[in-house]
Backbone as CSV, one residue per row, in Angstrom:
resi,resn,N_x,N_y,N_z,CA_x,CA_y,CA_z,C_x,C_y,C_z
1,MET,20.172,-38.485,-15.803,21.202,-37.870,-14.967,20.680,-36.555,-14.386
2,ILE,20.872,-36.352,-13.079,20.396,-35.149,-12.402,21.286,-33.967,-12.766
3,LYS,20.652,-32.890,-13.182,21.411,-31.693,-13.564,21.945,-30.974,-12.330
4,PRO,23.132,-30.377,-12.434,23.631,-29.543,-11.336,22.684,-28.373,-11.089
5,ILE,22.608,-27.940,-9.855,21.729,-26.833,-9.493,22.298,-25.513,-10.007
6,GLU,21.465,-24.748,-10.706,21.868,-23.438,-11.220,21.077,-22.289,-10.601
7,LEU,19.937,-22.604,-9.979,19.077,-21.552,-9.439,18.322,-22.079,-8.221
8,VAL,18.298,-21.256,-7.165,17.511,-21.567,-5.967,16.328,-20.606,-5.930
9,ILE,15.123,-21.161,-5.984,13.893,-20.372,-5.974,13.286,-20.434,-4.577
10,PHE,13.141,-19.291,-3.945,12.579,-19.222,-2.603,11.120,-18.782,-2.638
11,ASP,10.281,-19.492,-1.900,8.988,-18.930,-1.534,9.273,-17.763,-0.589
12,CYS,8.266,-16.933,-0.330,8.484,-15.772,0.538,7.955,-16.009,1.957
13,ASP,6.625,-16.065,2.100,6.028,-16.185,3.430,6.336,-17.540,4.060
14,GLY,6.941,-17.504,5.237,7.272,-18.732,5.945,8.612,-19.312,5.579
15,VAL,9.229,-18.797,4.513,10.556,-19.261,4.084,11.576,-18.141,4.255
16,LEU,11.252,-16.957,3.756,12.128,-15.797,3.923,11.722,-14.973,5.145
17,VAL,10.440,-14.710,5.262,9.933,-13.912,6.383,8.988,-14.762,7.227
18,ASP,9.042,-14.554,8.534,8.273,-15.382,9.465,6.855,-14.833,9.593
19,SER,6.133,-14.859,8.477,4.827,-14.212,8.408,3.647,-15.170,8.418
20,GLU,3.884,-16.463,8.260,2.764,-17.397,8.188,2.003,-17.463,9.512
21,ARG,2.714,-17.344,10.617,2.024,-17.345,11.912,1.113,-16.133,12.036
22,ILE,1.604,-14.986,11.550,0.781,-13.775,11.546,-0.457,-13.989,10.675
23,ALA,-0.246,-14.505,9.459,-1.361,-14.710,8.530,-2.384,-15.678,9.115
24,ALA,-1.921,-16.760,9.710,-2.843,-17.748,10.279,-3.647,-17.142,11.420
25,ARG,-2.985,-16.370,12.260,-3.675,-15.729,13.390,-4.763,-14.774,12.885
26,VAL,-4.448,-13.999,11.861,-5.420,-13.060,11.297,-6.586,-13.808,10.652
27,GLN,-6.286,-14.884,9.922,-7.354,-15.643,9.269,-8.296,-16.280,10.293
28,VAL,-7.755,-16.808,11.368,-8.598,-17.386,12.423,-9.516,-16.311,13.007
29,ALA,-8.965,-15.123,13.274,-9.759,-14.024,13.838,-10.863,-13.586,12.881
30,LEU,-10.532,-13.488,11.594,-11.529,-13.081,10.605,-12.619,-14.132,10.440
31,GLY,-12.238,-15.391,10.502,-13.237,-16.452,10.418,-14.245,-16.368,11.547
32,ALA,-13.747,-16.109,12.758,-14.638,-15.971,13.910,-15.539,-14.748,13.765
33,GLU,-15.002,-13.690,13.178,-15.751,-12.437,13.026,-16.792,-12.511,11.921
34,LEU,-16.471,-13.215,10.831,-17.310,-13.144,9.630,-18.136,-14.403,9.360
35,GLY,-18.046,-15.392,10.251,-18.979,-16.508,10.134,-18.436,-17.823,9.632
36,TRP,-17.110,-17.974,9.634,-16.526,-19.269,9.261,-15.458,-19.618,10.295
37,PRO,-15.866,-20.183,11.441,-14.893,-20.526,12.485,-13.867,-21.532,11.963
38,LEU,-12.591,-21.189,12.112,-11.496,-22.027,11.619,-10.443,-22.173,12.706
39,THR,-9.875,-23.368,12.811,-8.718,-23.560,13.672,-7.458,-23.208,12.894
40,GLU,-6.343,-23.062,13.591,-5.084,-22.773,12.896,-4.739,-23.890,11.922
41,ASP,-4.952,-25.156,12.323,-4.650,-26.283,11.431,-5.501,-26.214,10.163
42,GLU,-6.767,-25.822,10.304,-7.634,-25.712,9.127,-7.177,-24.588,8.213
43,VAL,-6.713,-23.485,8.792,-6.174,-22.383,7.990,-4.954,-22.847,7.205
44,VAL,-4.069,-23.592,7.870,-2.874,-24.114,7.206,-3.279,-25.005,6.037
45,ASP,-4.225,-25.907,6.268,-4.642,-26.848,5.223,-5.323,-26.150,4.045
46,ARG,-6.129,-25.128,4.336,-6.943,-24.504,3.296,-6.270,-23.318,2.596
47,PHE,-5.522,-22.522,3.366,-5.077,-21.222,2.863,-3.583,-21.070,2.668
48,ILE,-2.781,-21.655,3.564,-1.341,-21.384,3.532,-0.728,-21.905,2.239
49,GLY,0.031,-21.047,1.576,0.690,-21.412,0.327,-0.128,-21.151,-0.915
50,ARG,-1.369,-20.729,-0.731,-2.241,-20.494,-1.887,-2.351,-19.003,-2.197
51,SER,-2.728,-18.696,-3.422,-2.835,-17.305,-3.848,-4.039,-16.639,-3.191
52,SER,-4.023,-15.315,-3.185,-5.156,-14.553,-2.644,-6.440,-14.879,-3.404
53,ALA,-6.322,-15.066,-4.716,-7.501,-15.384,-5.531,-8.091,-16.728,-5.134
54,SER,-7.237,-17.715,-4.883,-7.705,-19.040,-4.481,-8.393,-18.985,-3.123
55,ILE,-7.800,-18.234,-2.182,-8.406,-18.101,-0.852,-9.760,-17.408,-0.960
56,ARG,-9.804,-16.374,-1.759,-11.062,-15.622,-1.923,-12.142,-16.506,-2.539
57,GLU,-11.781,-17.371,-3.481,-12.748,-18.289,-4.094,-13.336,-19.225,-3.049
58,GLN,-12.466,-19.736,-2.149,-12.953,-20.636,-1.099,-13.935,-19.915,-0.172
59,ILE,-13.596,-18.696,0.213,-14.452,-17.933,1.123,-15.769,-17.579,0.437
60,SER,-15.693,-17.222,-0.840,-16.899,-16.884,-1.598,-17.845,-18.072,-1.697
61,ALA,-17.281,-19.257,-1.922,-18.105,-20.462,-2.018,-18.801,-20.760,-0.692
62,ARG,-18.165,-20.381,0.390,-18.708,-20.664,1.723,-19.655,-19.563,2.212
63,LEU,-19.269,-18.301,2.002,-19.978,-17.188,2.623,-20.561,-16.180,1.635
64,GLY,-20.249,-16.339,0.353,-20.749,-15.417,-0.651,-19.710,-14.379,-1.040
65,PRO,-19.837,-13.806,-2.242,-18.811,-12.893,-2.761,-18.658,-11.605,-1.961
66,GLN,-19.746,-11.079,-1.392,-19.633,-9.836,-0.626,-18.800,-10.037,0.637
67,THR,-19.058,-11.120,1.333,-18.281,-11.414,2.538,-16.839,-11.726,2.167
68,ALA,-16.641,-12.420,1.059,-15.276,-12.726,0.605,-14.505,-11.452,0.327
69,ALA,-15.162,-10.482,-0.288,-14.500,-9.207,-0.580,-14.155,-8.475,0.709
70,LEU,-15.080,-8.468,1.673,-14.820,-7.825,2.958,-13.684,-8.530,3.690
71,TRP,-13.716,-9.867,3.684,-12.661,-10.665,4.326,-11.298,-10.313,3.738
72,SER,-11.217,-10.266,2.424,-9.954,-9.961,1.748,-9.452,-8.571,2.136
73,GLU,-10.366,-7.599,2.145,-9.996,-6.232,2.498,-9.508,-6.142,3.943
74,ARG,-10.233,-6.805,4.848,-9.853,-6.793,6.269,-8.536,-7.525,6.493
75,PHE,-8.321,-8.616,5.743,-7.066,-9.354,5.893,-5.879,-8.478,5.529
76,GLU,-5.968,-7.776,4.396,-4.862,-6.919,3.974,-4.561,-5.867,5.032
77,GLU,-5.612,-5.287,5.605,-5.456,-4.243,6.619,-4.816,-4.797,7.899
78,LEU,-5.365,-5.893,8.406,-4.883,-6.451,9.668,-3.498,-7.078,9.519
79,HIS,-3.249,-7.697,8.367,-1.941,-8.298,8.123,-0.865,-7.222,8.079
80,ARG,-1.151,-6.137,7.403,-0.183,-5.036,7.310,0.117,-4.465,8.701
81,GLU,-0.919,-4.277,9.500,-0.718,-3.757,10.858,0.150,-4.701,11.682
82,ALA,-0.116,-6.010,11.571,0.645,-6.991,12.352,2.098,-7.057,11.885
83,VAL,2.311,-6.974,10.566,3.673,-6.983,10.028,4.437,-5.759,10.518
84,ASP,3.778,-4.617,10.510,4.443,-3.386,10.947,4.799,-3.412,12.421
85,SER,4.011,-4.148,13.207,4.269,-4.170,14.642,5.327,-5.198,15.041
86,GLY,5.690,-6.091,14.122,6.732,-7.048,14.466,6.856,-8.195,13.490
87,LEU,7.790,-8.093,12.559,8.056,-9.162,11.600,9.559,-9.322,11.488
88,SER,10.013,-10.562,11.438,11.448,-10.824,11.339,11.703,-11.846,10.237
89,PRO,12.952,-11.930,9.753,13.282,-13.014,8.834,13.100,-14.357,9.537
90,VAL,12.872,-15.394,8.775,12.846,-16.749,9.335,14.179,-17.006,10.036
91,ASP,14.124,-17.648,11.175,15.326,-17.909,11.964,16.385,-18.634,11.127
92,GLY,17.583,-18.076,11.065,18.685,-18.685,10.334,18.732,-18.334,8.861
93,LEU,17.709,-17.626,8.368,17.633,-17.327,6.932,18.752,-16.410,6.450
94,PRO,19.043,-15.292,7.123,20.134,-14.436,6.626,21.470,-15.167,6.521
95,GLU,21.762,-15.996,7.514,23.019,-16.765,7.470,23.017,-17.747,6.299
96,ALA,21.852,-18.369,6.051,21.753,-19.309,4.933,21.980,-18.602,3.603
97,LEU,21.372,-17.434,3.429,21.557,-16.680,2.184,23.023,-16.307,1.980
98,ASP,23.688,-15.924,3.059,25.106,-15.552,2.964,25.966,-16.723,2.495
99,ALA,25.533,-17.947,2.821,26.347,-19.129,2.526,26.001,-19.789,1.199
100,ILE,24.921,-19.366,0.565,24.521,-19.955,-0.719,25.178,-19.163,-1.843
101,GLY,26.003,-19.814,-2.623,26.751,-19.119,-3.669,26.094,-19.138,-5.031
102,LEU,24.908,-19.698,-5.127,24.207,-19.816,-6.405,23.247,-18.652,-6.626
103,PRO,22.860,-18.401,-7.867,21.814,-17.409,-8.122,20.517,-17.781,-7.408
104,THR,19.788,-16.754,-6.961,18.541,-16.965,-6.238,17.460,-16.053,-6.791
105,CYS,16.205,-16.414,-6.520,15.084,-15.532,-6.817,13.945,-15.894,-5.883
106,VAL,12.874,-15.119,-5.940,11.684,-15.358,-5.131,10.505,-15.648,-6.054
107,ALA,9.675,-16.616,-5.676,8.431,-16.911,-6.392,7.365,-17.197,-5.342
108,SER,6.425,-16.278,-5.193,5.485,-16.335,-4.077,4.045,-16.202,-4.535
109,SER,3.135,-16.784,-3.738,1.706,-16.610,-3.989,1.259,-15.191,-3.681
110,GLY,2.043,-14.453,-2.913,1.686,-13.087,-2.549,1.872,-12.103,-3.699
111,SER,1.266,-10.948,-3.563,1.400,-9.898,-4.570,2.749,-9.200,-4.437
112,HIS,3.125,-8.454,-5.474,4.370,-7.684,-5.398,4.290,-6.637,-4.284
113,GLU,3.132,-6.034,-4.120,2.971,-5.028,-3.065,3.213,-5.641,-1.689
114,LYS,2.628,-6.811,-1.472,2.810,-7.490,-0.191,4.267,-7.839,0.040
115,MET,4.951,-8.341,-0.994,6.359,-8.721,-0.834,7.253,-7.512,-0.621
116,ARG,6.951,-6.418,-1.302,7.725,-5.194,-1.052,7.613,-4.788,0.409
117,HIS,6.432,-4.979,0.960,6.202,-4.607,2.352,6.937,-5.547,3.312
118,THR,6.690,-6.865,3.167,7.267,-7.810,4.130,8.786,-7.926,3.975
119,LEU,9.261,-8.019,2.749,10.713,-8.106,2.540,11.384,-6.795,2.921
120,GLY,10.691,-5.693,2.660,11.240,-4.390,3.038,11.345,-4.238,4.545
121,ARG,10.324,-4.680,5.271,10.324,-4.558,6.728,11.435,-5.372,7.370
122,THR,11.858,-6.428,6.720,12.870,-7.321,7.292,14.255,-7.105,6.694
123,GLY,14.406,-6.098,5.833,15.711,-5.811,5.260,16.162,-6.789,4.190
124,LEU,15.225,-7.555,3.638,15.577,-8.578,2.654,15.294,-8.159,1.212
125,TYR,14.545,-7.076,1.028,14.103,-6.735,-0.328,15.273,-6.532,-1.281
126,GLU,16.290,-5.809,-0.848,17.415,-5.511,-1.731,18.189,-6.757,-2.137
127,ARG,18.104,-7.800,-1.335,18.788,-9.055,-1.694,18.180,-9.695,-2.937
128,PHE,16.910,-9.389,-3.201,16.199,-10.052,-4.296,15.612,-9.078,-5.327
129,ALA,15.833,-7.799,-5.161,15.230,-6.813,-6.058,15.526,-7.143,-7.520
130,GLY,14.489,-7.118,-8.343,14.629,-7.451,-9.754,14.497,-8.933,-10.051
131,ARG,14.391,-9.744,-8.997,14.292,-11.200,-9.174,13.136,-11.744,-8.328
132,ILE,12.043,-10.997,-8.303,10.889,-11.355,-7.484,9.694,-11.607,-8.393
133,HIS,9.086,-12.781,-8.254,7.995,-13.199,-9.127,6.762,-13.523,-8.285
134,SER,5.601,-13.121,-8.786,4.350,-13.271,-8.036,3.350,-14.118,-8.810
135,ALA,2.490,-14.805,-8.055,1.428,-15.597,-8.684,0.460,-14.730,-9.464
136,THR,0.486,-13.411,-9.222,-0.375,-12.515,-9.999,0.057,-12.441,-11.466
137,GLU,1.249,-12.963,-11.774,1.776,-12.913,-13.139,1.400,-14.134,-13.967
138,VAL,0.772,-15.132,-13.346,0.433,-16.365,-14.063,-1.053,-16.671,-13.889
139,SER,-1.562,-17.570,-14.719,-3.002,-17.847,-14.689,-3.392,-18.761,-13.539
140,ARG,-2.487,-19.650,-13.129,-2.810,-20.596,-12.056,-1.760,-20.499,-10.954
141,GLY,-2.229,-20.435,-9.712,-1.316,-20.431,-8.578,-0.950,-21.834,-8.137
142,LYS,-0.117,-21.931,-7.118,0.246,-23.222,-6.544,-1.033,-23.922,-6.067
143,PRO,-1.148,-25.247,-6.243,-0.116,-26.235,-6.555,0.180,-26.439,-8.042
144,ALA,-0.393,-25.645,-8.925,-0.010,-25.712,-10.340,1.447,-25.251,-10.488
145,PRO,2.149,-25.736,-11.503,3.572,-25.421,-11.658,3.864,-24.068,-12.288
146,ASP,2.810,-23.337,-12.698,2.982,-22.154,-13.539,3.963,-21.121,-12.987
147,LEU,3.854,-20.808,-11.697,4.683,-19.753,-11.127,6.162,-20.126,-11.151
148,PHE,6.476,-21.351,-10.787,7.883,-21.754,-10.765,8.453,-21.860,-12.174
149,LEU,7.649,-22.326,-13.120,8.105,-22.366,-14.511,8.317,-20.950,-15.045
150,HIS,7.439,-20.040,-14.665,7.571,-18.629,-15.051,8.868,-18.042,-14.492
151,ALA,9.162,-18.330,-13.216,10.386,-17.812,-12.589,11.624,-18.372,-13.287
152,ALA,11.621,-19.660,-13.592,12.768,-20.264,-14.275,12.971,-19.648,-15.655
153,ARG,11.867,-19.434,-16.353,11.944,-18.839,-17.694,12.500,-17.419,-17.620
154,ARG,11.999,-16.644,-16.672,12.474,-15.272,-16.520,13.953,-15.216,-16.123
155,MET,14.397,-16.208,-15.382,15.786,-16.258,-14.935,16.697,-16.954,-15.949
156,GLY,16.104,-17.536,-17.006,16.875,-18.185,-18.058,17.513,-19.494,-17.654
157,VAL,16.824,-20.253,-16.798,17.374,-21.505,-16.280,16.409,-22.651,-16.585
158,ASP,16.953,-23.785,-17.001,16.169,-24.990,-17.242,15.495,-25.410,-15.930
159,PRO,14.183,-25.711,-15.942,13.522,-26.145,-14.702,14.230,-27.308,-14.001
160,ALA,14.820,-28.187,-14.771,15.502,-29.336,-14.176,16.747,-28.941,-13.397
161,ALA,17.228,-27.714,-13.616,18.404,-27.221,-12.891,18.020,-26.287,-11.747
162,CYS,16.713,-26.242,-11.424,16.229,-25.380,-10.341,15.862,-26.207,-9.116
163,VAL,16.054,-25.620,-7.949,15.499,-26.179,-6.723,14.617,-25.118,-6.074
164,VAL,13.600,-25.583,-5.381,12.627,-24.699,-4.750,12.666,-24.907,-3.243
165,VAL,12.662,-23.812,-2.500,12.581,-23.875,-1.040,11.185,-23.427,-0.643
166,GLU,10.414,-24.327,-0.056,9.000,-24.096,0.233,8.661,-24.539,1.652
167,ASP,7.572,-24.009,2.180,7.124,-24.414,3.513,5.671,-24.860,3.515
168,SER,5.064,-25.018,2.334,3.657,-25.404,2.277,3.467,-26.602,1.362
169,ARG,2.374,-27.324,1.600,2.073,-28.480,0.752,1.792,-28.061,-0.689
170,PRO,0.967,-27.020,-0.936,0.791,-26.604,-2.340,2.109,-26.194,-2.987
171,GLY,3.025,-25.630,-2.204,4.311,-25.203,-2.746,5.185,-26.348,-3.211
172,VAL,5.314,-27.378,-2.374,6.148,-28.514,-2.794,5.474,-29.279,-3.931
173,GLN,4.144,-29.316,-3.931,3.429,-29.957,-5.046,3.688,-29.209,-6.350
174,ALA,3.710,-27.887,-6.282,3.975,-27.078,-7.476,5.393,-27.308,-7.986
175,ALA,6.347,-27.415,-7.063,7.732,-27.662,-7.464,7.858,-29.007,-8.177
176,ARG,7.237,-30.032,-7.621,7.293,-31.357,-8.260,6.645,-31.312,-9.632
177,ALA,5.495,-30.623,-9.727,4.792,-30.532,-11.009,5.623,-29.797,-12.052
178,ALA,6.502,-28.899,-11.586,7.372,-28.146,-12.500,8.629,-28.922,-12.869
179,GLY,8.797,-30.109,-12.315,9.996,-30.906,-12.595,11.218,-30.412,-11.852
180,MET,10.989,-29.744,-10.732,12.089,-29.196,-9.929,12.235,-29.978,-8.619
181,ARG,13.442,-30.001,-8.107,13.664,-30.566,-6.779,13.181,-29.582,-5.728
182,ALA,12.703,-30.115,-4.597,12.144,-29.260,-3.552,12.836,-29.513,-2.219
183,PHE,13.008,-28.432,-1.484,13.439,-28.507,-0.090,12.272,-27.988,0.743
184,GLY,11.682,-28.880,1.533,10.514,-28.531,2.323,10.906,-28.124,3.734
185,TYR,10.702,-26.846,4.050,11.081,-26.321,5.374,9.949,-26.593,6.362
186,ALA,10.244,-27.435,7.346,9.240,-27.854,8.329,9.446,-27.176,9.678
187,GLY,10.110,-26.019,9.659,10.328,-25.288,10.903,9.226,-24.295,11.208
188,GLY,8.175,-24.277,10.378,7.080,-23.331,10.568,5.793,-24.023,10.960
189,LEU,4.684,-23.661,10.290,3.370,-24.183,10.661,3.042,-25.523,10.024
190,THR,3.592,-25.798,8.848,3.238,-27.024,8.128,4.023,-28.207,8.671
191,ARG,3.318,-29.283,8.950,3.960,-30.478,9.503,4.831,-31.156,8.452
192,ALA,5.911,-31.786,8.910,6.881,-32.408,8.006,6.223,-33.416,7.066
193,GLU,5.287,-34.207,7.598,4.673,-35.246,6.762,3.841,-34.660,5.630
194,GLN,3.407,-33.404,5.752,2.651,-32.768,4.674,3.565,-32.296,3.537
195,LEU,4.848,-32.228,3.816,5.816,-31.781,2.812,6.507,-32.942,2.108
196,GLU,6.478,-34.099,2.711,7.224,-35.244,2.176,6.668,-35.692,0.835
197,GLY,7.562,-36.223,0.000,7.150,-36.735,-1.294,8.354,-36.918,-2.194
198,PRO,8.136,-37.397,-3.413,9.254,-37.630,-4.333,9.992,-36.340,-4.667
199,GLY,11.302,-36.446,-4.777,12.120,-35.305,-5.157,12.146,-34.208,-4.126
200,THR,11.816,-34.526,-2.883,11.713,-33.510,-1.832,12.544,-33.901,-0.616
201,VAL,13.358,-32.981,-0.155,14.115,-33.144,1.083,13.472,-32.247,2.136
202,VAL,13.056,-32.835,3.249,12.427,-32.064,4.327,13.489,-31.739,5.380
203,PHE,13.511,-30.482,5.813,14.494,-30.063,6.822,13.825,-29.103,7.800
204,HIS,14.443,-28.928,8.977,13.813,-28.171,10.050,14.566,-26.904,10.457
205,ASP,15.806,-26.764,10.035,16.628,-25.616,10.440,17.164,-24.945,9.176
206,MET,16.835,-23.669,8.988,17.238,-22.971,7.774,18.758,-22.925,7.625
207,ARG,19.476,-23.006,8.733,20.938,-22.968,8.668,21.514,-24.210,7.972
208,ALA,20.704,-25.275,7.871,21.142,-26.504,7.208,20.993,-26.434,5.695
209,LEU,20.267,-25.430,5.192,19.949,-25.384,3.764,21.176,-25.304,2.861
210,PRO,22.181,-24.453,3.125,23.318,-24.387,2.200,23.997,-25.734,1.992
211,ALA,24.163,-26.507,3.057,24.807,-27.812,2.923,23.924,-28.769,2.120
212,LEU,22.611,-28.707,2.331,21.699,-29.561,1.577,21.740,-29.235,0.082
213,ILE,21.793,-27.946,-0.230,21.888,-27.537,-1.637,23.212,-27.985,-2.239
214,ALA,24.277,-27.863,-1.478,25.598,-28.273,-1.968,25.645,-29.758,-2.276
215,GLU,24.846,-30.527,-1.533,24.796,-31.976,-1.775,24.016,-32.298,-3.043
216,GLY,23.256,-31.301,-3.519,22.544,-31.460,-4.785,21.235,-32.185,-4.679
């Protein structure tokens, strides 16, 4: 028997804040600058939804640890500049949050510092303050289930009573691995077919999320 939903776990980038396009643009530029030409689709497949450590490992394997360190440093700098010059909540997200009556939290591959910045810039930080969890707190990032299980444990909710809102393939894979239902948001960079799978509802408009959650 399916348990009633007690907790909605949100990813951050691409779900709460419209930052994945910024991140992809910066990664493409850095690849061209540092010797690993990448298309936006390749960035989505390789990097989106993964932790900074995982991305750095991939770059190190390709270009060496020194270049990986420089890439990481430049990404943080350029991403921050781009966020400061123009970042907004995902379209329809504030209205969706207003309509969801269940407890919520955030579980993201990003660091706490990054989330304080992006959520702060968009006026969303106070909505989740004290209920924000980062992949830096667990040993394995997405697609491993560790982060979502950690968030459920910290929130005192059975994983089977949690749902996850994600926009990346590693994210929905992590939710399934954690035994949680997933809502895959396909209104961003990741194609709908990359989000599809068991226990996953794919949707394109954030304003539809409250009704989908209510349906269980």
